[in-house]
Coordinates of C-alpha atoms in Angstrom, one line a residue:
M1 CA -13.4 12.6 -17.4
N2 CA -15.8 10.4 -18.8
R3 CA -14.3 6.8 -20.4
V4 CA -14.1 7.5 -24.2
N5 CA -11.7 10.5 -23.3
F6 CA -9.8 8.6 -21.0
R7 CA -9.2 5.8 -23.2
S8 CA -7.9 7.8 -26.0
A9 CA -6.0 9.7 -23.1
L10 CA -4.4 6.7 -22.5
I11 CA -3.9 5.2 -25.6
S12 CA -2.3 9.0 -26.3
V13 CA -0.2 8.6 -23.6
L14 CA 0.8 4.5 -24.7
L15 CA 2.0 5.9 -28.1
C16 CA 4.6 8.5 -26.8
C17 CA 6.1 6.2 -24.6
M18 CA 7.0 3.5 -27.2
L19 CA 8.0 6.5 -29.2
I20 CA 10.0 7.6 -27.2
A21 CA 11.6 4.2 -26.7
A22 CA 12.3 3.5 -29.9
C23 CA 13.9 6.9 -30.1
S24 CA 16.1 7.2 -27.6
P25 CA 19.5 5.6 -27.3
S26 CA 20.5 2.4 -25.5
G27 CA 23.9 2.6 -23.3
G28 CA 26.0 -0.3 -22.4
K29 CA 23.5 -2.4 -20.8
G30 CA 20.7 -1.6 -23.2
D31 CA 19.1 -3.9 -25.2
S32 CA 22.0 -6.5 -25.5
G33 CA 19.5 -9.3 -25.1
K34 CA 18.1 -8.6 -28.7
S35 CA 18.8 -11.2 -31.3
V36 CA 20.7 -9.3 -33.8
E37 CA 20.4 -10.2 -37.5
S38 CA 23.3 -8.6 -39.2
Y39 CA 26.6 -7.4 -38.2
I40 CA 28.0 -3.8 -38.8
Q41 CA 31.5 -4.0 -40.6
P42 CA 33.5 -1.3 -40.6
A43 CA 35.3 0.5 -43.2
F44 CA 39.5 -0.9 -43.2
L45 CA 42.2 1.0 -43.1
Q46 CA 43.5 2.9 -45.8
P47 CA 47.5 3.8 -45.3
G48 CA 48.4 7.0 -43.7
D49 CA 45.2 6.2 -41.6
S50 CA 44.7 7.7 -37.9
I51 CA 44.1 5.4 -35.1
G52 CA 43.7 6.4 -31.6
I53 CA 45.2 4.3 -28.7
M54 CA 43.7 4.6 -25.0
V55 CA 43.3 2.9 -21.9
L56 CA 40.4 1.3 -20.5
S57 CA 41.3 -1.0 -18.5
S58 CA 44.6 -0.6 -16.2
P59 CA 47.0 2.2 -16.4
I60 CA 50.5 2.6 -17.7
N61 CA 51.9 4.7 -15.8
T62 CA 54.5 1.8 -14.3
I63 CA 55.8 1.6 -17.8
R64 CA 59.0 3.4 -18.9
R65 CA 58.2 6.3 -21.0
S66 CA 60.5 5.3 -23.2
K67 CA 59.0 1.5 -23.8
V68 CA 55.4 3.4 -25.0
D69 CA 56.5 5.8 -27.4
S70 CA 59.1 2.4 -28.9
M71 CA 55.7 0.7 -29.0
I72 CA 53.9 3.7 -30.4
R73 CA 56.7 3.7 -33.3
V74 CA 56.1 0.2 -33.9
V75 CA 52.5 0.7 -34.7
E76 CA 53.4 3.8 -36.7
G77 CA 55.0 1.2 -38.6
I78 CA 52.0 -0.5 -40.0
G79 CA 51.4 2.1 -41.7
V80 CA 48.9 4.2 -39.2
K81 CA 49.0 7.9 -37.5
V82 CA 48.5 7.2 -33.6
R83 CA 47.1 10.2 -31.4
L84 CA 47.2 9.0 -28.1
G85 CA 44.3 9.4 -25.6
E86 CA 45.0 12.4 -22.9
H87 CA 44.5 10.2 -20.2
I88 CA 46.8 7.4 -21.3
F89 CA 49.9 8.0 -18.7
K90 CA 47.7 9.8 -15.7
N91 CA 46.8 7.3 -12.6
E92 CA 44.6 9.5 -10.8
F93 CA 41.4 7.7 -9.8
A94 CA 42.1 4.0 -7.5
A95 CA 43.8 1.3 -9.5
F96 CA 42.9 3.3 -13.3
S97 CA 44.1 6.4 -15.2
V98 CA 41.0 8.5 -14.7
S99 CA 37.8 7.4 -13.3
D100 CA 35.5 4.9 -15.1
K101 CA 33.4 7.6 -16.5
E102 CA 36.2 9.5 -17.8
R103 CA 37.9 6.7 -19.5
A104 CA 34.0 6.2 -20.9
E105 CA 33.9 9.3 -22.2
E106 CA 37.3 9.8 -24.0
F107 CA 36.3 6.4 -25.8
M108 CA 33.3 8.2 -27.2
R109 CA 35.0 10.8 -28.2
M110 CA 37.1 8.6 -29.8
V111 CA 34.2 7.1 -31.5
R112 CA 32.6 10.5 -32.6
N113 CA 36.3 11.5 -33.8
P114 CA 35.7 11.2 -38.0
N115 CA 39.7 11.6 -38.5
L116 CA 40.4 8.6 -36.2
K117 CA 39.5 5.0 -38.4
A118 CA 39.8 2.6 -35.6
I119 CA 40.6 2.6 -31.8
M120 CA 43.0 0.6 -29.8
F121 CA 43.9 0.2 -26.4
Y122 CA 47.3 -0.3 -25.2
R123 CA 47.0 -3.3 -22.5
G124 CA 44.0 -4.9 -20.9
G125 CA 44.2 -5.8 -17.3
Y126 CA 41.2 -4.9 -15.3
G127 CA 38.7 -2.4 -15.2
A128 CA 36.8 -1.8 -19.1
I129 CA 33.2 -3.9 -17.4
R130 CA 33.5 -0.8 -14.9
T131 CA 32.9 1.5 -17.9
L132 CA 30.0 -0.3 -19.8
E133 CA 27.5 1.5 -18.3
Y134 CA 28.8 4.9 -19.3
L135 CA 29.3 3.5 -23.0
N136 CA 26.6 4.8 -25.8
M137 CA 26.1 1.2 -28.1
E138 CA 23.4 3.5 -30.5
E139 CA 25.9 6.1 -31.0
I140 CA 29.0 3.6 -31.7
R141 CA 26.7 1.9 -33.8
R142 CA 26.1 5.0 -36.1
N143 CA 29.9 5.7 -36.1
P144 CA 31.3 2.1 -36.8
K145 CA 35.2 1.9 -36.5
W146 CA 37.8 -1.4 -35.7
I147 CA 38.4 -1.6 -31.8
V148 CA 41.1 -3.7 -30.6
G149 CA 42.4 -5.7 -28.3
F150 CA 42.1 -8.3 -26.0
S151 CA 42.3 -10.3 -22.6
D152 CA 40.0 -7.5 -20.5
V153 CA 38.5 -6.2 -23.0
T154 CA 36.6 -9.2 -24.2
T155 CA 34.1 -7.5 -21.6
L156 CA 33.7 -4.7 -24.8
H157 CA 34.2 -7.0 -27.3
N158 CA 30.9 -9.0 -25.7
V159 CA 28.7 -6.1 -26.0
L160 CA 29.8 -5.3 -29.4
S161 CA 28.8 -8.4 -30.6
N162 CA 25.4 -8.1 -28.7
H163 CA 24.8 -5.3 -30.4
G164 CA 25.4 -6.9 -34.2
I165 CA 29.3 -4.7 -34.4
Q166 CA 32.1 -6.2 -35.4
S167 CA 35.3 -6.0 -33.5
I168 CA 39.3 -7.1 -33.7
H169 CA 40.3 -9.7 -31.2
G170 CA 43.7 -8.8 -31.5
G171 CA 46.8 -8.3 -29.8
M172 CA 48.1 -4.9 -28.2
P173 CA 51.0 -2.1 -28.1
S174 CA 51.8 -4.0 -24.5
S175 CA 52.1 -8.0 -26.1
F176 CA 54.1 -6.6 -29.5
W177 CA 57.9 -6.7 -30.3
L178 CA 60.2 -6.7 -33.0
T179 CA 62.1 -9.8 -34.1
K180 CA 66.1 -9.2 -34.3
R181 CA 65.7 -7.9 -37.8
D182 CA 63.5 -5.4 -36.7
R183 CA 60.5 -6.5 -38.2
P184 CA 57.1 -6.3 -36.6
D185 CA 56.0 -9.7 -35.1
S186 CA 52.9 -12.2 -36.2
T187 CA 50.6 -10.7 -34.0
L188 CA 51.4 -6.9 -35.2
I189 CA 51.5 -8.6 -38.7
T190 CA 47.9 -10.0 -38.0
V191 CA 46.6 -7.0 -36.4
Q192 CA 47.6 -4.9 -39.4
N193 CA 46.5 -7.6 -41.9
A194 CA 42.8 -7.0 -40.3
L195 CA 42.7 -3.2 -39.8
F196 CA 43.5 -3.0 -44.0
G197 CA 40.5 -6.1 -44.6
K198 CA 43.7 -8.5 -45.7
T199 CA 42.8 -10.9 -43.1
T200 CA 40.8 -14.4 -44.6
G201 CA 41.8 -17.3 -42.5
Y202 CA 44.3 -19.3 -40.7
E203 CA 45.6 -22.8 -41.3
V204 CA 46.0 -25.1 -38.0
A205 CA 48.2 -27.6 -37.0
P206 CA 45.9 -31.5 -35.9
H207 CA 45.8 -31.9 -32.2
P208 CA 44.6 -34.9 -30.7
Y209 CA 41.9 -33.5 -29.0
N210 CA 39.9 -31.9 -31.9
R211 CA 36.6 -32.7 -32.9
Y212 CA 36.2 -33.6 -36.4
G213 CA 33.4 -31.6 -38.6
E214 CA 32.4 -28.7 -40.4
A215 CA 30.5 -25.8 -39.4
E216 CA 29.4 -21.8 -40.1
G217 CA 28.9 -19.5 -37.4
I218 CA 29.1 -15.8 -36.5
L219 CA 32.4 -15.7 -34.2
A220 CA 32.4 -14.4 -30.4
G221 CA 34.4 -14.5 -27.5
G222 CA 37.7 -14.2 -25.4
N223 CA 38.8 -14.7 -22.7
M224 CA 36.8 -17.7 -19.9
T225 CA 36.9 -15.3 -17.0
L226 CA 35.6 -12.4 -18.2
I227 CA 33.0 -14.6 -20.6
S228 CA 32.0 -16.2 -16.9
A229 CA 31.8 -12.7 -15.3
S230 CA 29.6 -11.3 -17.5
I231 CA 27.0 -14.3 -16.9
G232 CA 23.4 -13.6 -15.5
T233 CA 23.9 -9.8 -16.0
P234 CA 23.2 -7.0 -18.8
Y235 CA 26.8 -7.4 -20.4
D236 CA 26.1 -11.4 -20.5
L237 CA 27.3 -12.7 -23.9
Q238 CA 24.5 -13.2 -26.0
V239 CA 25.4 -17.3 -27.3
N240 CA 22.8 -19.6 -29.8
E241 CA 22.6 -22.1 -32.4
N242 CA 24.3 -19.6 -35.0
T243 CA 27.7 -18.8 -32.5
V244 CA 31.6 -20.5 -32.8
L245 CA 32.7 -19.6 -29.6
L246 CA 36.4 -18.7 -28.8
I247 CA 37.8 -19.2 -25.4
E248 CA 41.5 -18.5 -24.0
E249 CA 43.0 -18.1 -20.5
V250 CA 46.2 -16.8 -18.5
G251 CA 47.3 -17.6 -14.9
E252 CA 44.4 -19.3 -14.0
G253 CA 44.0 -22.0 -11.4
L254 CA 42.2 -25.9 -12.4
N255 CA 40.0 -25.0 -9.8
D256 CA 38.9 -21.7 -11.7
L257 CA 39.2 -23.0 -15.2
D258 CA 36.3 -26.0 -14.1
R259 CA 34.3 -23.4 -12.7
Y260 CA 34.4 -21.6 -16.2
M261 CA 33.3 -24.4 -17.7
Q262 CA 30.9 -25.1 -15.4
Q263 CA 29.7 -21.6 -16.0
L264 CA 29.3 -22.0 -19.6
Q265 CA 28.1 -25.5 -19.6
K266 CA 25.3 -24.7 -16.9
S267 CA 24.0 -21.3 -17.9
G268 CA 23.4 -23.8 -21.6
K269 CA 26.1 -21.7 -23.8
L270 CA 28.1 -25.0 -24.2
G271 CA 25.4 -26.5 -25.5
K272 CA 24.0 -24.1 -28.0
I273 CA 27.0 -23.5 -29.6
K274 CA 27.8 -24.4 -33.8
A275 CA 32.1 -24.7 -32.7
L276 CA 35.0 -24.3 -30.1
L277 CA 38.0 -22.7 -30.8
V278 CA 40.1 -23.5 -27.9
G279 CA 43.0 -20.7 -28.1
S280 CA 46.2 -20.6 -25.9
F281 CA 46.0 -21.3 -21.7
T282 CA 49.3 -19.7 -20.7
K283 CA 50.4 -20.6 -17.0
I284 CA 47.7 -22.1 -15.6
K285 CA 48.5 -23.8 -12.0
D286 CA 47.1 -26.7 -10.2
D287 CA 45.7 -26.5 -7.1
E288 CA 46.0 -27.2 -3.3
D289 CA 44.2 -30.5 -4.1
P290 CA 46.0 -31.4 -7.4
W291 CA 44.1 -32.1 -10.6
N292 CA 47.4 -34.0 -12.3
I293 CA 46.5 -33.0 -16.0
G294 CA 46.4 -29.6 -17.9
A295 CA 44.1 -27.2 -19.0
Y296 CA 43.6 -29.1 -22.4
E297 CA 42.7 -32.3 -20.4
L298 CA 40.6 -30.5 -18.2
I299 CA 38.6 -28.9 -21.3
K300 CA 38.4 -31.9 -23.3
M301 CA 36.3 -33.8 -20.3
Y302 CA 33.5 -31.2 -21.4
T303 CA 33.9 -31.3 -25.1
D304 CA 34.2 -35.1 -25.6
G305 CA 30.3 -34.5 -25.2
L306 CA 30.2 -32.2 -27.7
D307 CA 29.2 -33.1 -31.2
I308 CA 30.1 -30.0 -32.9
P309 CA 34.2 -29.3 -34.4
V310 CA 36.3 -28.3 -31.7
I311 CA 40.1 -27.0 -32.4
Y312 CA 43.1 -26.9 -30.1
K313 CA 45.7 -24.9 -29.7
Y314 CA 43.9 -22.4 -32.0
P315 CA 46.6 -19.4 -32.4
A316 CA 44.7 -16.9 -30.2
G317 CA 45.7 -15.7 -26.7
H318 CA 48.1 -14.5 -23.9
S319 CA 50.8 -16.6 -25.6
R320 CA 52.4 -16.4 -29.7
P321 CA 51.1 -16.8 -31.8
N322 CA 48.3 -14.6 -30.7
Y323 CA 46.6 -14.0 -34.6
A324 CA 43.7 -11.3 -35.1
Q325 CA 40.4 -12.5 -35.3
Y326 CA 37.3 -10.6 -36.1
L327 CA 35.1 -10.9 -33.7
G328 CA 30.8 -10.8 -35.2
R329 CA 32.2 -12.2 -38.5
R330 CA 30.6 -15.1 -40.1
V331 CA 33.4 -17.7 -40.0
R332 CA 33.4 -21.7 -41.7
V333 CA 35.2 -23.8 -39.1
K334 CA 37.0 -27.2 -40.7
V335 CA 38.3 -29.6 -38.7
A336 CA 39.9 -33.1 -40.1
Q337 CA 42.6 -35.5 -39.1
D338 CA 45.3 -33.5 -41.0
G339 CA 44.8 -30.3 -39.7
A340 CA 41.9 -27.3 -39.5
S341 CA 41.3 -23.8 -40.4
V342 CA 39.0 -20.9 -39.6
E343 CA 37.7 -18.8 -42.8
F344 CA 36.3 -15.2 -42.6
L345 CA 33.7 -15.2 -45.0

């Protein structure tokens, strides 16, 4: 082959490769490092719409069936119809309901189902990260619907955020309950409001560790263990100077908590963010070599040097109140001596 023909052939091959790459759907780990200019907002629900409930993390086979049925009725009480995942009561693969790929495939079937307007996970636990490589994020972008959960679901929220898709950090059936008058608790009410597009923001009481100021940015984050565990992986939460970061934790030791804060700091995430929302830190344990301080005091060591608004005791996490949050939504954060607020824009 002469040089001219070889050059023409090479150019043709390169163009074909570029075209194939541009048209191919990316999986869960695809181009998660890209800078997202705009976020897709799924359609809000209408009364009578159907939602899917499944497990992506730990199974629920050890929970009494009557308890599960009761919680499903509680969810239906907000004005939706519930369709349960086909694997929800199984425990056929190690510590999970079914294999990682099968759980991911069930999630994708719910994504593709036009009759389902939202997907809620029954519980967290562990295991969502094992399914991410089997998810087709471009297909999720083409079929956006509200994804609801927290705790272990943080890993999925982070990938959705990296791909420019809004989601709801909020309670799940395992954490819902009824008041003495058989009314939904505040956790479920805020999930209902978020799904139906009625959430505008939250007022937060003053806290002595708050840092005053105002800022606007895109809300992201969730459970600290999952945020830290993803650093350096294809599912690492992309944080920049436009990020308002939410953090919460449950059941960890102070050494672990300090390690997570070190990771946020050393990875550069803490120094980039626009504002920080410190949610509930529940059942945090001291260590064999005691710190003799609380979780918020430890976190304060890191926030004192930040020139950004910081809200402590923000109502999100593993204790009540656990209010639903629109991740991927622009928010306005205001912190003053008499209190703080987060407004969803």
